Amino acid sequence: MGTSSVSIGKDLLLALLGACTLEAAIFTPEQDADIQSYIEKVLECRNIPGLSIAVVKGEKSWARGFGFEDLETRQPVENTTHFLPKRSYQLEQFAFQDNDTTNQVTVADLLTHQTGVSAAGDYGLIAGYPEGTNRNDLAWYVLQHIHRYILNF
């Protein structure tokens, strides 16, 4: 696997894919095409070499690979491609508004959407953000708009 690959936690990806009955219909064909088109635009816009994504809804799932696992060999990403976590995901300077939450939330909580924050603005649509937007910019955005979202605990 090339060093230019986008890294995703191997255990998280395996857990998502292991819980899936692959190819069960979650999306209509039109939605599927729209989602795939959007992801391809994000990859191109943000210079992301490749990613693997899974959506699970009850017993149904949707999983796809996009782009390349290795840019040199042009090995395509598949929905079963394993990625290794990057050391830079330590999030040492990331913080919530209160210290208790910051001290208790783990990287696994963030990656599995279990922080209690149901939404965090539109930063998931990062393809539209200006070049140079970083994690601190996004954290500031979340903290400024956190009052608009329902917290689930």
mmCIF file with all atom_site columns, C-alpha atoms in Angstrom:
data_model
loop_
_atom_site.group_PDB
_atom_site.id
_atom_site.type_symbol
_atom_site.label_atom_id
_atom_site.label_alt_id
_atom_site.label_comp_id
_atom_site.label_asym_id
_atom_site.label_entity_id
_atom_site.label_seq_id
_atom_site.pdbx_PDB_ins_code
_atom_site.Cartn_x
_atom_site.Cartn_y
_atom_site.Cartn_z
_atom_site.occupancy
_atom_site.B_iso_or_equiv
_atom_site.pdbx_formal_charge
_atom_site.auth_seq_id
_atom_site.auth_comp_id
_atom_site.auth_asym_id
_atom_site.auth_atom_id
_atom_site.pdbx_PDB_model_num
ATOM 1   C CA . MET A 1 1   ? 0.000   0.000  0.000  1.00 0.00 ? 1   MET A CA 1
ATOM 2   C CA . GLY A 1 2   ? 1.399   3.388  -0.961 1.00 0.00 ? 2   GLY A CA 1
ATOM 3   C CA . THR A 1 3   ? 2.178   6.118  1.496  1.00 0.00 ? 3   THR A CA 1
ATOM 4   C CA . SER A 1 4   ? -0.072  8.490  -0.430 1.00 0.00 ? 4   SER A CA 1
ATOM 5   C CA . SER A 1 5   ? -3.213  6.534  0.453  1.00 0.00 ? 5   SER A CA 1
ATOM 6   C CA . VAL A 1 6   ? -5.842  8.139  2.619  1.00 0.00 ? 6   VAL A CA 1
ATOM 7   C CA . SER A 1 7   ? -5.728  6.217  5.872  1.00 0.00 ? 7   SER A CA 1
ATOM 8   C CA . ILE A 1 8   ? -8.735  4.912  7.731  1.00 0.00 ? 8   ILE A CA 1
ATOM 9   C CA . GLY A 1 9   ? -8.668  2.848  10.915 1.00 0.00 ? 9   GLY A CA 1
ATOM 10  C CA . LYS A 1 10  ? -8.349  -0.800 9.888  1.00 0.00 ? 10  LYS A CA 1
ATOM 11  C CA . ASP A 1 11  ? -10.416 -2.062 12.817 1.00 0.00 ? 11  ASP A CA 1
ATOM 12  C CA . LEU A 1 12  ? -13.217 0.412  12.131 1.00 0.00 ? 12  LEU A CA 1
ATOM 13  C CA . LEU A 1 13  ? -13.363 -0.513 8.471  1.00 0.00 ? 13  LEU A CA 1
ATOM 14  C CA . LEU A 1 14  ? -13.343 -4.223 9.258  1.00 0.00 ? 14  LEU A CA 1
ATOM 15  C CA . ALA A 1 15  ? -16.104 -3.755 11.840 1.00 0.00 ? 15  ALA A CA 1
ATOM 16  C CA . LEU A 1 16  ? -18.230 -1.834 9.359  1.00 0.00 ? 16  LEU A CA 1
ATOM 17  C CA . LEU A 1 17  ? -17.702 -4.316 6.571  1.00 0.00 ? 17  LEU A CA 1
ATOM 18  C CA . GLY A 1 18  ? -18.051 -7.330 8.857  1.00 0.00 ? 18  GLY A CA 1
ATOM 19  C CA . ALA A 1 19  ? -21.484 -6.148 9.947  1.00 0.00 ? 19  ALA A CA 1
ATOM 20  C CA . CYS A 1 20  ? -22.613 -5.718 6.347  1.00 0.00 ? 20  CYS A CA 1
ATOM 21  C CA . THR A 1 21  ? -24.593 -7.872 4.025  1.00 0.00 ? 21  THR A CA 1
ATOM 22  C CA . LEU A 1 22  ? -22.917 -6.290 1.030  1.00 0.00 ? 22  LEU A CA 1
ATOM 23  C CA . GLU A 1 23  ? -24.915 -4.862 -1.835 1.00 0.00 ? 23  GLU A CA 1
ATOM 24  C CA . ALA A 1 24  ? -28.317 -4.828 -0.115 1.00 0.00 ? 24  ALA A CA 1
ATOM 25  C CA . ALA A 1 25  ? -30.261 -1.841 -1.435 1.00 0.00 ? 25  ALA A CA 1
ATOM 26  C CA . ILE A 1 26  ? -30.054 1.209  0.821  1.00 0.00 ? 26  ILE A CA 1
ATOM 27  C CA . PHE A 1 27  ? -30.133 3.733  -2.005 1.00 0.00 ? 27  PHE A CA 1
ATOM 28  C CA . THR A 1 28  ? -32.103 3.938  -5.219 1.00 0.00 ? 28  THR A CA 1
ATOM 29  C CA . PRO A 1 29  ? -30.016 3.624  -8.393 1.00 0.00 ? 29  PRO A CA 1
ATOM 30  C CA . GLU A 1 30  ? -30.305 7.394  -8.862 1.00 0.00 ? 30  GLU A CA 1
ATOM 31  C CA . GLN A 1 31  ? -29.131 8.086  -5.298 1.00 0.00 ? 31  GLN A CA 1
ATOM 32  C CA . ASP A 1 32  ? -26.284 5.608  -5.731 1.00 0.00 ? 32  ASP A CA 1
ATOM 33  C CA . ALA A 1 33  ? -25.138 7.389  -8.897 1.00 0.00 ? 33  ALA A CA 1
ATOM 34  C CA . ASP A 1 34  ? -25.417 10.813 -7.213 1.00 0.00 ? 34  ASP A CA 1
ATOM 35  C CA . ILE A 1 35  ? -23.417 9.652  -4.175 1.00 0.00 ? 35  ILE A CA 1
ATOM 36  C CA . GLN A 1 36  ? -20.695 8.097  -6.295 1.00 0.00 ? 36  GLN A CA 1
ATOM 37  C CA . SER A 1 37  ? -20.483 11.205 -8.480 1.00 0.00 ? 37  SER A CA 1
ATOM 38  C CA . TYR A 1 38  ? -20.249 13.439 -5.410 1.00 0.00 ? 38  TYR A CA 1
ATOM 39  C CA . ILE A 1 39  ? -17.493 11.333 -3.824 1.00 0.00 ? 39  ILE A CA 1
ATOM 40  C CA . GLU A 1 40  ? -15.500 11.333 -7.058 1.00 0.00 ? 40  GLU A CA 1
ATOM 41  C CA . LYS A 1 41  ? -15.772 15.140 -7.207 1.00 0.00 ? 41  LYS A CA 1
ATOM 42  C CA . VAL A 1 42  ? -14.579 15.414 -3.590 1.00 0.00 ? 42  VAL A CA 1
ATOM 43  C CA . LEU A 1 43  ? -11.587 13.161 -4.327 1.00 0.00 ? 43  LEU A CA 1
ATOM 44  C CA . GLU A 1 44  ? -10.630 15.294 -7.310 1.00 0.00 ? 44  GLU A CA 1
ATOM 45  C CA . CYS A 1 45  ? -11.261 18.629 -5.593 1.00 0.00 ? 45  CYS A CA 1
ATOM 46  C CA . ARG A 1 46  ? -9.331  17.784 -2.423 1.00 0.00 ? 46  ARG A CA 1
ATOM 47  C CA . ASN A 1 47  ? -6.564  15.740 -4.093 1.00 0.00 ? 47  ASN A CA 1
ATOM 48  C CA . ILE A 1 48  ? -7.487  12.586 -2.170 1.00 0.00 ? 48  ILE A CA 1
ATOM 49  C CA . PRO A 1 49  ? -5.961  9.507  -3.829 1.00 0.00 ? 49  PRO A CA 1
ATOM 50  C CA . GLY A 1 50  ? -8.571  7.023  -2.620 1.00 0.00 ? 50  GLY A CA 1
ATOM 51  C CA . LEU A 1 51  ? -11.001 5.943  0.071  1.00 0.00 ? 51  LEU A CA 1
ATOM 52  C CA . SER A 1 52  ? -13.309 3.143  1.056  1.00 0.00 ? 52  SER A CA 1
ATOM 53  C CA . ILE A 1 53  ? -16.726 3.890  2.499  1.00 0.00 ? 53  ILE A CA 1
ATOM 54  C CA . ALA A 1 54  ? -19.549 1.841  4.013  1.00 0.00 ? 54  ALA A CA 1
ATOM 55  C CA . VAL A 1 55  ? -23.081 2.838  5.005  1.00 0.00 ? 55  VAL A CA 1
ATOM 56  C CA . VAL A 1 56  ? -25.082 0.485  7.229  1.00 0.00 ? 56  VAL A CA 1
ATOM 57  C CA . LYS A 1 57  ? -28.820 0.845  7.826  1.00 0.00 ? 57  LYS A CA 1
ATOM 58  C CA . GLY A 1 58  ? -30.298 -1.989 9.838  1.00 0.00 ? 58  GLY A CA 1
ATOM 59  C CA . GLU A 1 59  ? -29.515 -5.207 7.981  1.00 0.00 ? 59  GLU A CA 1
ATOM 60  C CA . LYS A 1 60  ? -28.748 -3.408 4.727  1.00 0.00 ? 60  LYS A CA 1
ATOM 61  C CA . SER A 1 61  ? -25.425 -1.964 3.645  1.00 0.00 ? 61  SER A CA 1
ATOM 62  C CA . TRP A 1 62  ? -23.700 -0.098 0.857  1.00 0.00 ? 62  TRP A CA 1
ATOM 63  C CA . ALA A 1 63  ? -19.928 -0.256 0.448  1.00 0.00 ? 63  ALA A CA 1
ATOM 64  C CA . ARG A 1 64  ? -17.687 1.097  -2.282 1.00 0.00 ? 64  ARG A CA 1
ATOM 65  C CA . GLY A 1 65  ? -14.070 1.903  -2.997 1.00 0.00 ? 65  GLY A CA 1
ATOM 66  C CA . PHE A 1 66  ? -13.003 5.029  -4.850 1.00 0.00 ? 66  PHE A CA 1
ATOM 67  C CA . GLY A 1 67  ? -9.721  6.149  -6.351 1.00 0.00 ? 67  GLY A CA 1
ATOM 68  C CA . PHE A 1 68  ? -6.415  4.385  -5.888 1.00 0.00 ? 68  PHE A CA 1
ATOM 69  C CA . GLU A 1 69  ? -4.871  2.462  -3.014 1.00 0.00 ? 69  GLU A CA 1
ATOM 70  C CA . ASP A 1 70  ? -1.436  3.120  -4.475 1.00 0.00 ? 70  ASP A CA 1
ATOM 71  C CA . LEU A 1 71  ? -0.809  5.925  -6.939 1.00 0.00 ? 71  LEU A CA 1
ATOM 72  C CA . GLU A 1 72  ? 2.383   4.377  -8.312 1.00 0.00 ? 72  GLU A CA 1
ATOM 73  C CA . THR A 1 73  ? 0.828   1.037  -9.251 1.00 0.00 ? 73  THR A CA 1
ATOM 74  C CA . ARG A 1 74  ? -2.639  2.510  -9.895 1.00 0.00 ? 74  ARG A CA 1
ATOM 75  C CA . GLN A 1 75  ? -4.105  -0.244 -7.712 1.00 0.00 ? 75  GLN A CA 1
ATOM 76  C CA . PRO A 1 76  ? -7.800  0.697  -7.312 1.00 0.00 ? 76  PRO A CA 1
ATOM 77  C CA . VAL A 1 77  ? -9.463  0.927  -3.909 1.00 0.00 ? 77  VAL A CA 1
ATOM 78  C CA . GLU A 1 78  ? -12.195 -1.660 -3.412 1.00 0.00 ? 78  GLU A CA 1
ATOM 79  C CA . ASN A 1 79  ? -14.812 -1.910 -0.686 1.00 0.00 ? 79  ASN A CA 1
ATOM 80  C CA . THR A 1 80  ? -12.598 -4.529 0.979  1.00 0.00 ? 80  THR A CA 1
ATOM 81  C CA . THR A 1 81  ? -9.344  -2.530 0.842  1.00 0.00 ? 81  THR A CA 1
ATOM 82  C CA . HIS A 1 82  ? -7.673  -2.267 4.256  1.00 0.00 ? 82  HIS A CA 1
ATOM 83  C CA . PHE A 1 83  ? -6.132  1.041  5.254  1.00 0.00 ? 83  PHE A CA 1
ATOM 84  C CA . LEU A 1 84  ? -3.728  1.671  8.109  1.00 0.00 ? 84  LEU A CA 1
ATOM 85  C CA . PRO A 1 85  ? -4.242  4.554  10.544 1.00 0.00 ? 85  PRO A CA 1
ATOM 86  C CA . LYS A 1 86  ? -1.930  7.516  10.207 1.00 0.00 ? 86  LYS A CA 1
ATOM 87  C CA . ARG A 1 87  ? 0.056   8.658  13.196 1.00 0.00 ? 87  ARG A CA 1
ATOM 88  C CA . SER A 1 88  ? -1.144  12.223 12.558 1.00 0.00 ? 88  SER A CA 1
ATOM 89  C CA . TYR A 1 89  ? -4.651  11.306 13.740 1.00 0.00 ? 89  TYR A CA 1
ATOM 90  C CA . GLN A 1 90  ? -3.668  11.729 17.378 1.00 0.00 ? 90  GLN A CA 1
ATOM 91  C CA . LEU A 1 91  ? -5.794  14.880 17.672 1.00 0.00 ? 91  LEU A CA 1
ATOM 92  C CA . GLU A 1 92  ? -3.592  16.272 20.425 1.00 0.00 ? 92  GLU A CA 1
ATOM 93  C CA . GLN A 1 93  ? -4.904  19.820 20.074 1.00 0.00 ? 93  GLN A CA 1
ATOM 94  C CA . PHE A 1 94  ? -8.559  18.968 19.401 1.00 0.00 ? 94  PHE A CA 1
ATOM 95  C CA . ALA A 1 95  ? -10.905 19.921 22.234 1.00 0.00 ? 95  ALA A CA 1
ATOM 96  C CA . PHE A 1 96  ? -14.601 20.168 23.035 1.00 0.00 ? 96  PHE A CA 1
ATOM 97  C CA . GLN A 1 97  ? -16.052 23.085 24.981 1.00 0.00 ? 97  GLN A CA 1
ATOM 98  C CA . ASP A 1 98  ? -15.772 21.268 28.303 1.00 0.00 ? 98  ASP A CA 1
ATOM 99  C CA . ASN A 1 99  ? -12.723 19.421 29.623 1.00 0.00 ? 99  ASN A CA 1
ATOM 100 C CA . ASP A 1 100 ? -14.676 16.358 30.814 1.00 0.00 ? 100 ASP A CA 1
ATOM 101 C CA . THR A 1 101 ? -15.885 15.586 27.296 1.00 0.00 ? 101 THR A CA 1
ATOM 102 C CA . THR A 1 102 ? -12.445 16.264 25.835 1.00 0.00 ? 102 THR A CA 1
ATOM 103 C CA . ASN A 1 103 ? -10.822 13.901 28.363 1.00 0.00 ? 103 ASN A CA 1
ATOM 104 C CA . GLN A 1 104 ? -13.358 11.097 27.830 1.00 0.00 ? 104 GLN A CA 1
ATOM 105 C CA . VAL A 1 105 ? -13.802 11.087 24.037 1.00 0.00 ? 105 VAL A CA 1
ATOM 106 C CA . THR A 1 106 ? -11.471 8.760  22.153 1.00 0.00 ? 106 THR A CA 1
ATOM 107 C CA . VAL A 1 107 ? -10.400 8.697  18.513 1.00 0.00 ? 107 VAL A CA 1
ATOM 108 C CA . ALA A 1 108 ? -12.559 5.565  18.164 1.00 0.00 ? 108 ALA A CA 1
ATOM 109 C CA . ASP A 1 109 ? -15.558 7.566  19.452 1.00 0.00 ? 109 ASP A CA 1
ATOM 110 C CA . LEU A 1 110 ? -14.913 10.224 16.821 1.00 0.00 ? 110 LEU A CA 1
ATOM 111 C CA . LEU A 1 111 ? -14.479 7.705  14.004 1.00 0.00 ? 111 LEU A CA 1
ATOM 112 C CA . THR A 1 112 ? -17.655 5.818  14.956 1.00 0.00 ? 112 THR A CA 1
ATOM 113 C CA . HIS A 1 113 ? -19.758 8.951  15.530 1.00 0.00 ? 113 HIS A CA 1
ATOM 114 C CA . GLN A 1 114 ? -20.267 8.223  19.241 1.00 0.00 ? 114 GLN A CA 1
ATOM 115 C CA . THR A 1 115 ? -19.310 11.574 20.763 1.00 0.00 ? 115 THR A CA 1
ATOM 116 C CA . GLY A 1 116 ? -22.889 12.662 21.442 1.00 0.00 ? 116 GLY A CA 1
ATOM 117 C CA . VAL A 1 117 ? -22.700 15.406 18.825 1.00 0.00 ? 117 VAL A CA 1
ATOM 118 C CA . SER A 1 118 ? -25.354 14.466 16.279 1.00 0.00 ? 118 SER A CA 1
ATOM 119 C CA . ALA A 1 119 ? -24.182 16.980 13.695 1.00 0.00 ? 119 ALA A CA 1
ATOM 120 C CA . ALA A 1 120 ? -21.351 19.426 13.363 1.00 0.00 ? 120 ALA A CA 1
ATOM 121 C CA . GLY A 1 121 ? -22.316 21.903 10.739 1.00 0.00 ? 121 GLY A CA 1
ATOM 122 C CA . ASP A 1 122 ? -21.510 21.179 7.152  1.00 0.00 ? 122 ASP A CA 1
ATOM 123 C CA . TYR A 1 123 ? -17.837 20.364 7.550  1.00 0.00 ? 123 TYR A CA 1
ATOM 124 C CA . GLY A 1 124 ? -18.610 16.899 6.226  1.00 0.00 ? 124 GLY A CA 1
ATOM 125 C CA . LEU A 1 125 ? -18.956 18.720 2.921  1.00 0.00 ? 125 LEU A CA 1
ATOM 126 C CA . ILE A 1 126 ? -15.327 19.773 3.099  1.00 0.00 ? 126 ILE A CA 1
ATOM 127 C CA . ALA A 1 127 ? -14.989 19.783 -0.673 1.00 0.00 ? 127 ALA A CA 1
ATOM 128 C CA . GLY A 1 128 ? -16.442 23.272 -0.680 1.00 0.00 ? 128 GLY A CA 1
ATOM 129 C CA . TYR A 1 129 ? -14.076 24.712 1.910  1.00 0.00 ? 129 TYR A CA 1
ATOM 130 C CA . PRO A 1 130 ? -11.169 26.908 0.834  1.00 0.00 ? 130 PRO A CA 1
ATOM 131 C CA . GLU A 1 131 ? -7.721  25.437 0.309  1.00 0.00 ? 131 GLU A CA 1
ATOM 132 C CA . GLY A 1 132 ? -5.775  25.481 3.563  1.00 0.00 ? 132 GLY A CA 1
ATOM 133 C CA . THR A 1 133 ? -8.760  24.801 5.861  1.00 0.00 ? 133 THR A CA 1
ATOM 134 C CA . ASN A 1 134 ? -7.410  22.700 8.703  1.00 0.00 ? 134 ASN A CA 1
ATOM 135 C CA . ARG A 1 135 ? -8.628  20.771 11.750 1.00 0.00 ? 135 ARG A CA 1
ATOM 136 C CA . ASN A 1 136 ? -8.359  23.833 13.994 1.00 0.00 ? 136 ASN A CA 1
ATOM 137 C CA . ASP A 1 137 ? -10.565 25.824 11.602 1.00 0.00 ? 137 ASP A CA 1
ATOM 138 C CA . LEU A 1 138 ? -13.147 23.040 11.647 1.00 0.00 ? 138 LEU A CA 1
ATOM 139 C CA . ALA A 1 139 ? -12.996 22.690 15.439 1.00 0.00 ? 139 ALA A CA 1
ATOM 140 C CA . TRP A 1 140 ? -13.566 26.441 15.773 1.00 0.00 ? 140 TRP A CA 1
ATOM 141 C CA . TYR A 1 141 ? -16.568 26.171 13.438 1.00 0.00 ? 141 TYR A CA 1
ATOM 142 C CA . VAL A 1 142 ? -18.088 23.328 15.474 1.00 0.00 ? 142 VAL A CA 1
ATOM 143 C CA . LEU A 1 143 ? -17.605 25.189 18.755 1.00 0.00 ? 143 LEU A CA 1
ATOM 144 C CA . GLN A 1 144 ? -19.213 28.337 17.349 1.00 0.00 ? 144 GLN A CA 1
ATOM 145 C CA . HIS A 1 145 ? -22.261 26.426 16.115 1.00 0.00 ? 145 HIS A CA 1
ATOM 146 C CA . ILE A 1 146 ? -22.628 23.621 18.674 1.00 0.00 ? 146 ILE A CA 1
ATOM 147 C CA . HIS A 1 147 ? -25.719 25.260 20.194 1.00 0.00 ? 147 HIS A CA 1
ATOM 148 C CA . ARG A 1 148 ? -27.654 24.432 17.010 1.00 0.00 ? 148 ARG A CA 1
ATOM 149 C CA . TYR A 1 149 ? -27.338 20.684 17.358 1.00 0.00 ? 149 TYR A CA 1
ATOM 150 C CA . ILE A 1 150 ? -28.999 18.008 19.449 1.00 0.00 ? 150 ILE A CA 1
ATOM 151 C CA . LEU A 1 151 ? -26.629 16.039 21.657 1.00 0.00 ? 151 LEU A CA 1
ATOM 152 C CA . ASN A 1 152 ? -27.277 12.299 22.041 1.00 0.00 ? 152 ASN A CA 1
ATOM 153 C CA . PHE A 1 153 ? -26.004 10.617 25.202 1.00 0.00 ? 153 PHE A CA 1
#
